[in-house]
mmCIF file of C-alpha atoms in Angstrom:
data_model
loop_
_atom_site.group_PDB
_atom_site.id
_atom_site.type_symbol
_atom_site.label_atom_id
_atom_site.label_comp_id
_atom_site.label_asym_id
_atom_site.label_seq_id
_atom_site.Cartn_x
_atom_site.Cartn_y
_atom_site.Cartn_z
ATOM 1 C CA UNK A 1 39.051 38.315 15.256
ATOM 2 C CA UNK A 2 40.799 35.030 16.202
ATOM 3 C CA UNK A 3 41.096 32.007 14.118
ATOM 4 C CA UNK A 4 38.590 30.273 16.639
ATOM 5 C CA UNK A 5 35.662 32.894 15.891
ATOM 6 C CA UNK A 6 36.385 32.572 11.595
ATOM 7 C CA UNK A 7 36.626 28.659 12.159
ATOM 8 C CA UNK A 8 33.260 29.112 13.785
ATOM 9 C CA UNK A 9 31.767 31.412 11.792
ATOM 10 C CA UNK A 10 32.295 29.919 8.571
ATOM 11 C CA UNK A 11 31.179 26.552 10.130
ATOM 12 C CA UNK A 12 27.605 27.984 11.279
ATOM 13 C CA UNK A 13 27.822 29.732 7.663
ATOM 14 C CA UNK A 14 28.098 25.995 5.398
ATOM 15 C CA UNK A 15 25.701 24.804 8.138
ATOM 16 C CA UNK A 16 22.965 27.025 7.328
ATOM 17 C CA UNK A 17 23.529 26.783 3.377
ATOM 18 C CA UNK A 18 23.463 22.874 3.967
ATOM 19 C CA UNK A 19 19.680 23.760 5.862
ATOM 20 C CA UNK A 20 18.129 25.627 3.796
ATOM 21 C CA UNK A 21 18.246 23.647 0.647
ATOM 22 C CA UNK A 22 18.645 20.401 1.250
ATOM 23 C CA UNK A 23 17.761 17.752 -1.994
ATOM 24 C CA UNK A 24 14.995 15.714 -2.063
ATOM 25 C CA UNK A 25 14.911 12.306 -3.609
ATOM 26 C CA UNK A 26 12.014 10.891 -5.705
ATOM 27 C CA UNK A 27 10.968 7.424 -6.231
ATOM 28 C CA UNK A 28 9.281 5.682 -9.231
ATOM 29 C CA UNK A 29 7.204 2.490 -8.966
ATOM 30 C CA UNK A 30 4.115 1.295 -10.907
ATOM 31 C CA UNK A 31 6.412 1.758 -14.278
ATOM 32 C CA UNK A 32 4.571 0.585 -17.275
ATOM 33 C CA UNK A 33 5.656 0.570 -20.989
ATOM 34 C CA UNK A 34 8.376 2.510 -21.939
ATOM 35 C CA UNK A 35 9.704 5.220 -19.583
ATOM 36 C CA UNK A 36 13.038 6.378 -19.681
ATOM 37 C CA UNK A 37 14.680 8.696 -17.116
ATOM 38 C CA UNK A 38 17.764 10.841 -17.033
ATOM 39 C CA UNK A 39 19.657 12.728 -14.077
ATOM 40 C CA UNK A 40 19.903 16.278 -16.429
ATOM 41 C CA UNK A 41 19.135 17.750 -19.361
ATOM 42 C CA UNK A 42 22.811 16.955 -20.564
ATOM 43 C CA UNK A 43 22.427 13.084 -19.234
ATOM 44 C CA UNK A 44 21.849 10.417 -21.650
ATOM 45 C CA UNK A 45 17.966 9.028 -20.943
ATOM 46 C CA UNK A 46 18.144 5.276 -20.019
ATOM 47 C CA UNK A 47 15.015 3.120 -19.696
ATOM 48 C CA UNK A 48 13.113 3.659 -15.979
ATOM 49 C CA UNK A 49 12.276 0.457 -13.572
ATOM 50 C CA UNK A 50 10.550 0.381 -10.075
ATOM 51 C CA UNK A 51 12.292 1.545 -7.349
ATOM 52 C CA UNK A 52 14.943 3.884 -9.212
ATOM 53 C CA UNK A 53 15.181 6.920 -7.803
ATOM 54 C CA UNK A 54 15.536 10.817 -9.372
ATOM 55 C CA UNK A 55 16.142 14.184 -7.781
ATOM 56 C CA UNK A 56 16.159 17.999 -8.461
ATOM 57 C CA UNK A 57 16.903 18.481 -12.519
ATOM 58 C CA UNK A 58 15.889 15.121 -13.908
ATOM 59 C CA UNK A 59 13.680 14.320 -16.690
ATOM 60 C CA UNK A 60 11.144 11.928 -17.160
ATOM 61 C CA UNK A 61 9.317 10.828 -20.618
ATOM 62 C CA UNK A 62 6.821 8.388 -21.557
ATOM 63 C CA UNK A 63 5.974 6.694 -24.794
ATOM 64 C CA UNK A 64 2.415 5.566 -25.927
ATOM 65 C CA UNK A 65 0.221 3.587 -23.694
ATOM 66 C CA UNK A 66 3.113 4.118 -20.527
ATOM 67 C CA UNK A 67 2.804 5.877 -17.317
ATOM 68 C CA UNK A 68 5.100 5.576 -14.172
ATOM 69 C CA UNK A 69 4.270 7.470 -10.605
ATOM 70 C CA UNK A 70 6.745 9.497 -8.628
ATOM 71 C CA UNK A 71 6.986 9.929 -4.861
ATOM 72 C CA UNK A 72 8.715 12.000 -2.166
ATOM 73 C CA UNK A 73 8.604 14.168 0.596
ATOM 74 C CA UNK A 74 5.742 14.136 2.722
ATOM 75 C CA UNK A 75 2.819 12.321 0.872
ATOM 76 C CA UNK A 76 3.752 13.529 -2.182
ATOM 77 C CA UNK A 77 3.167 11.692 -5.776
ATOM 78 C CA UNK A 78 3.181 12.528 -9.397
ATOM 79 C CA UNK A 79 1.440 10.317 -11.978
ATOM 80 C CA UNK A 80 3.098 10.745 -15.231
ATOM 81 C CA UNK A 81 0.673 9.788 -18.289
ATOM 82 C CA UNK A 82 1.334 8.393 -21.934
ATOM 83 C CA UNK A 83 3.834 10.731 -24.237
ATOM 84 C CA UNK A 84 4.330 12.941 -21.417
ATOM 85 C CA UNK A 85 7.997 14.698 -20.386
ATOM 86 C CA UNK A 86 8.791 16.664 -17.336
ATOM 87 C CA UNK A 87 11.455 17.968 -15.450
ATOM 88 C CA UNK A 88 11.657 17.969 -11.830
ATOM 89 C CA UNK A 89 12.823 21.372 -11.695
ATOM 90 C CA UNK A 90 12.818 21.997 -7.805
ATOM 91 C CA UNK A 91 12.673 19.163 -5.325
ATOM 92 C CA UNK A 92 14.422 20.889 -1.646
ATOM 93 C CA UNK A 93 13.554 21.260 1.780
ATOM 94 C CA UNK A 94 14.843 23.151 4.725
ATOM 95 C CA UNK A 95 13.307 22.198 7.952
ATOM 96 C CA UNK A 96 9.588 22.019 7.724
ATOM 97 C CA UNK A 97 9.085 23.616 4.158
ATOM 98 C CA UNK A 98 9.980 22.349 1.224
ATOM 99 C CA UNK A 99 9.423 22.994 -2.266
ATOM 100 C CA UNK A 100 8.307 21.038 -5.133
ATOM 101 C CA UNK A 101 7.977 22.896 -9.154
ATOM 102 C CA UNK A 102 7.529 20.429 -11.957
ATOM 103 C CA UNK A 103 7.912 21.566 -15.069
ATOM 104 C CA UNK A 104 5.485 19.826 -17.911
ATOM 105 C CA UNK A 105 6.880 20.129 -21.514
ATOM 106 C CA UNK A 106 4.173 17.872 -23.046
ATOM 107 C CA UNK A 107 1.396 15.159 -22.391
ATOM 108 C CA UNK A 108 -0.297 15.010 -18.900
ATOM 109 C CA UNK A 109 0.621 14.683 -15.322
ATOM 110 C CA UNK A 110 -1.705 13.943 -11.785
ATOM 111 C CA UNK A 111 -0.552 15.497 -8.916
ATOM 112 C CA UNK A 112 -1.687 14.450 -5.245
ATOM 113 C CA UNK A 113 0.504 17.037 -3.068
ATOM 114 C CA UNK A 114 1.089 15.959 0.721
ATOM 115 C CA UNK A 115 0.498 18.412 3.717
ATOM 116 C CA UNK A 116 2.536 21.571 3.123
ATOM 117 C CA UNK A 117 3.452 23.159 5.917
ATOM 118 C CA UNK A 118 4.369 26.803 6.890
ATOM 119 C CA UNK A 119 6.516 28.021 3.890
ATOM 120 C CA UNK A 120 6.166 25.337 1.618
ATOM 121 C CA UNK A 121 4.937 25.237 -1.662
ATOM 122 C CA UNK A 122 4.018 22.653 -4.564
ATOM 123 C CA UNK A 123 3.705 23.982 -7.990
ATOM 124 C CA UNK A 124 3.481 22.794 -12.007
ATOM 125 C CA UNK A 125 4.275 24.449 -14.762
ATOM 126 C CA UNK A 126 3.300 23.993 -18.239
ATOM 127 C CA UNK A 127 3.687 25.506 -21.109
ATOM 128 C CA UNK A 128 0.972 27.540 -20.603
ATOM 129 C CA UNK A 129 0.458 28.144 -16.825
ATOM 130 C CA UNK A 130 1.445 28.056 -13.823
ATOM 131 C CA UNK A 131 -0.597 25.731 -10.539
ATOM 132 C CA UNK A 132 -0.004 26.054 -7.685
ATOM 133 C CA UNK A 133 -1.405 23.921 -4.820
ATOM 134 C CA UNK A 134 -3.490 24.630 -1.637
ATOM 135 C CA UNK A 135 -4.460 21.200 -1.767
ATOM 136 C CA UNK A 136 -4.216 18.294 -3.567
ATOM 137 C CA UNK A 137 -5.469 16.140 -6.312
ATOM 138 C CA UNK A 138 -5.382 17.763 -9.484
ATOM 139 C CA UNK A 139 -4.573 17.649 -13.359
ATOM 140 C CA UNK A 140 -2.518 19.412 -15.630
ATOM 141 C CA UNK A 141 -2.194 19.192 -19.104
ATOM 142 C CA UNK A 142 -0.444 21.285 -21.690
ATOM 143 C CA UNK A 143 -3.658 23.368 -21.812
ATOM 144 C CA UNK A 144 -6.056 22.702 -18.963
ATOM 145 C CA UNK A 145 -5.812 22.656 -15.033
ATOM 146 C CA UNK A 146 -8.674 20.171 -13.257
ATOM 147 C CA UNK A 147 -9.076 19.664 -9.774
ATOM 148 C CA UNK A 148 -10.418 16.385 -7.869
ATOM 149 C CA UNK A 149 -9.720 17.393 -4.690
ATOM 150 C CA UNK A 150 -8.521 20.954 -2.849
ATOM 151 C CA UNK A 151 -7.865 24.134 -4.630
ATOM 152 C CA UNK A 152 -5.519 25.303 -7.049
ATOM 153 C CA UNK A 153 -4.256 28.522 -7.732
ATOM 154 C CA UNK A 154 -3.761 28.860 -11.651
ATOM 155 C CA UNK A 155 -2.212 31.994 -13.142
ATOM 156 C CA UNK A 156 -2.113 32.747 -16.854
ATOM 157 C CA UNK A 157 -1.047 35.642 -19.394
ATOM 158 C CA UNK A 158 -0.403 37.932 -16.004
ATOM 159 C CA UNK A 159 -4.459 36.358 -14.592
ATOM 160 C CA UNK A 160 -4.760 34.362 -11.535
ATOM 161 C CA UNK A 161 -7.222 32.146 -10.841
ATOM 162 C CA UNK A 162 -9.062 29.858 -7.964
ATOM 163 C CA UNK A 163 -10.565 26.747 -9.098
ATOM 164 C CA UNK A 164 -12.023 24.599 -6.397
ATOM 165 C CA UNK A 165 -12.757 20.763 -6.234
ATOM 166 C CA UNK A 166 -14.835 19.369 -9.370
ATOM 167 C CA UNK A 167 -13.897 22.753 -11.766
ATOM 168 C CA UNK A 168 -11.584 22.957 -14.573
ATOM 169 C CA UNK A 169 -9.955 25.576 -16.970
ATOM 170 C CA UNK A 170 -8.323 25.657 -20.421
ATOM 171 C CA UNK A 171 -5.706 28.239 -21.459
ATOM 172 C CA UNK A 172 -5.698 28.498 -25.480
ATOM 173 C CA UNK A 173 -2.259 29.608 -25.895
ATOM 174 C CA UNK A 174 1.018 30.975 -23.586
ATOM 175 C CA UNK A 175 0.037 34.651 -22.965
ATOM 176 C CA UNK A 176 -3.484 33.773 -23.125
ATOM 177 C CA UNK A 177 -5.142 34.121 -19.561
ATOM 178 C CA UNK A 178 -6.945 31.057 -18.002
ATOM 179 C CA UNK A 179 -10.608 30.514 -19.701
ATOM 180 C CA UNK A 180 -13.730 30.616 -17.434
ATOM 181 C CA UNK A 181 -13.714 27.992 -14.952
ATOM 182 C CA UNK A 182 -16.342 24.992 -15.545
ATOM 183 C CA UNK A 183 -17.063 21.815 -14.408
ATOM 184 C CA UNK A 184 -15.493 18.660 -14.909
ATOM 185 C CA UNK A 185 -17.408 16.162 -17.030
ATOM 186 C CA UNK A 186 -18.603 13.217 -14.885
ATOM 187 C CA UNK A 187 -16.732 10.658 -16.964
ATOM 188 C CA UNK A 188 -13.394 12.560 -16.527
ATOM 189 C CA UNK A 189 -14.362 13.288 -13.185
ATOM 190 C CA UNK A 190 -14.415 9.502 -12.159
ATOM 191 C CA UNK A 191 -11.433 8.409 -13.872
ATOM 192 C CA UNK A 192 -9.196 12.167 -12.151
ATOM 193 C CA UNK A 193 -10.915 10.014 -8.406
ATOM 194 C CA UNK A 194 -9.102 6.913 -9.760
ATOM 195 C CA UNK A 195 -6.124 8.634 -10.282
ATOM 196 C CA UNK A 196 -6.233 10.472 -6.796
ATOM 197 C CA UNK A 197 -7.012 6.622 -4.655
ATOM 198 C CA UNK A 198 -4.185 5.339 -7.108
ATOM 199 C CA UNK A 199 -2.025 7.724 -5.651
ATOM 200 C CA UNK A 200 -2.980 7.435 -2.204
ATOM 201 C CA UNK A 201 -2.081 3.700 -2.382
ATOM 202 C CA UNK A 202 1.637 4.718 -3.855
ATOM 203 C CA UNK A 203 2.413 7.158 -0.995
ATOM 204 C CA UNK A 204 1.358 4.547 1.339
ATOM 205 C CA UNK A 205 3.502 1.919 -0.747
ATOM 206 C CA UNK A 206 6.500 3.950 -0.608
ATOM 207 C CA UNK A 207 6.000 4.707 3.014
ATOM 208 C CA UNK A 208 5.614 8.473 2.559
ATOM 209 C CA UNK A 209 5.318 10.025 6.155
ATOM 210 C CA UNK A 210 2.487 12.078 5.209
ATOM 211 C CA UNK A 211 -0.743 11.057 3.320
ATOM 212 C CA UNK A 212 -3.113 13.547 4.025
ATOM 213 C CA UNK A 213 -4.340 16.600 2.015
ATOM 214 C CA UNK A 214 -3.074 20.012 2.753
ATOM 215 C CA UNK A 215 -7.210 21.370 3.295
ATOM 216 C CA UNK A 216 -7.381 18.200 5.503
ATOM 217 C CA UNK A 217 -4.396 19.108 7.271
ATOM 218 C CA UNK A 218 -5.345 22.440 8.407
ATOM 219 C CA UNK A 219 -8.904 21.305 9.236
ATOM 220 C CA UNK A 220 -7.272 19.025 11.753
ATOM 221 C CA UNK A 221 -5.042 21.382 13.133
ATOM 222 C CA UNK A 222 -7.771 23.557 13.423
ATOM 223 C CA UNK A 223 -9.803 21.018 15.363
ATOM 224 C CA UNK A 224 -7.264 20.464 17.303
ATOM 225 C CA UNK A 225 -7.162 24.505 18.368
ATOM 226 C CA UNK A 226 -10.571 24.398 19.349
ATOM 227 C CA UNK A 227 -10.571 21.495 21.076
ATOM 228 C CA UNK A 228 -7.671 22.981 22.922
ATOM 229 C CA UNK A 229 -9.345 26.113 23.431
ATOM 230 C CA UNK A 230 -12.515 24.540 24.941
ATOM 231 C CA UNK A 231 -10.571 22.052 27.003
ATOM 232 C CA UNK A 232 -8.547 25.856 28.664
ATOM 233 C CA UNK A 233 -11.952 27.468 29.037
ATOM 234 C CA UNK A 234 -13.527 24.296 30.511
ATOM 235 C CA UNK A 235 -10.495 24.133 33.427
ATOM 236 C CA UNK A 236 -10.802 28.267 33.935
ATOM 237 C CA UNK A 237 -14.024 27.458 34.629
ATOM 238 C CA UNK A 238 -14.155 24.720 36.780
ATOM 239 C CA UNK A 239 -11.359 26.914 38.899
ATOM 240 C CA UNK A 240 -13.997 29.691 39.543
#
């Protein structure tokens, strides 16, 4: 094989690594009370302002009365509460996918997940479950999963479960699986539909390129097919 071909090949090669996991970048705005941020677990934390950005592997924590919200991607934003700490443990993309886990150590995080696409996924763990997202607008806490808005796929102690918009679940311990699901109590109900509009405001404040729910993405595309489809059948039969 010539020089040429191995130049090539191993070219094409770094290309495609460079593809398929490329980082994503996170912004935080709406910073209140004392938040601190650090680039690893090995990093020294320093205090958090608007506008500073984190990727893949850094931490956030919170102290009392403190929250800050995190952005990327495609709509995308995370609402970090009082005394909470997570770790962005996998924020990539490679074309259209990407993929989003945030790990939860302790306190409570909102999640509003932009449209995933084909591939994609957007997930939290605590220290207790696991959510994943097949739409958006939803709550996680060291022990409970509710959701505003979309579904959620929670899976517990080896148990998976669906929970759909207004429901809730509580897992009692790690290992247990997720409880029965129930509904959310109006008054907790209100203030998760707060948190979801607060976080449709910071995606459009940071200028997020997508701001619509993964269930209201597919019922547009959807739409859109059988609009197409009826437009094609309309023509075929205005030919004949």
């Amino acid at each position: 094989i010539s020089r040429a071909i191995i130049a090539a090949l191993l070219l094409a090669f770094f290309a495609a690594g460079a593809a398929h996991a490329a980082p994503v970048t996170a912004k935080l705005t709406k910073v209140k009370g004392d938040v601190k941020a650090r680039a690893s677990a090995s990093a020294e934390w320093k205090a958090a302002k608007d506008g500073d950005t984190v990727s893949e592997g850094a931490q956030i924590k919170t102290g009392p009365a403190s929250e800050a919200f995190a952005g990327w991607g495609n709509g995308n934003v995370l609402k970090i509460g009082a005394l909470a700490t997570i770790t962005l443990s996998d924020l990539s993309s490679s074309g259209a996918a990407s993929k989003s886990k945030v790990d939860l150590t302790q306190g409570k995080v909102f999640a509003k997940a932009g449209k995933l696409g084909k591939g994609s996924s957007f997930q939290i763990k605590t220290p207790t479950a696991v959510a994943g997202v097949r739409g958006t607008g939803f709550e996680c806490s060291e022990n409970t999963v509710s959701v505003v808005e979309g579904s959620v796929t929670v899976e517990a102690g080896g148990v998976e479960v669906q929970l759909g918009e207004g429901m809730m679940t509580e897992i009692a311990e790690a290992g247990d699986p997720p409880g029965e699901s129930a509904p959310i109590p109006a008054e907790a109900l209100a203030d998760l539909k707060e948190d979801l509009q607060d976080s449709v405001e910071v995606s459009a404040e940071l200028g997020l390129s997508e701001e619509t729910s993964s269930l209201q993405g597919e019922e547009e595309e959807e739409e859109e097919a059988a609009a197409e489809e009826e437009a094609a059948e309309d023509e075929g039969s205005a030919g004949d």
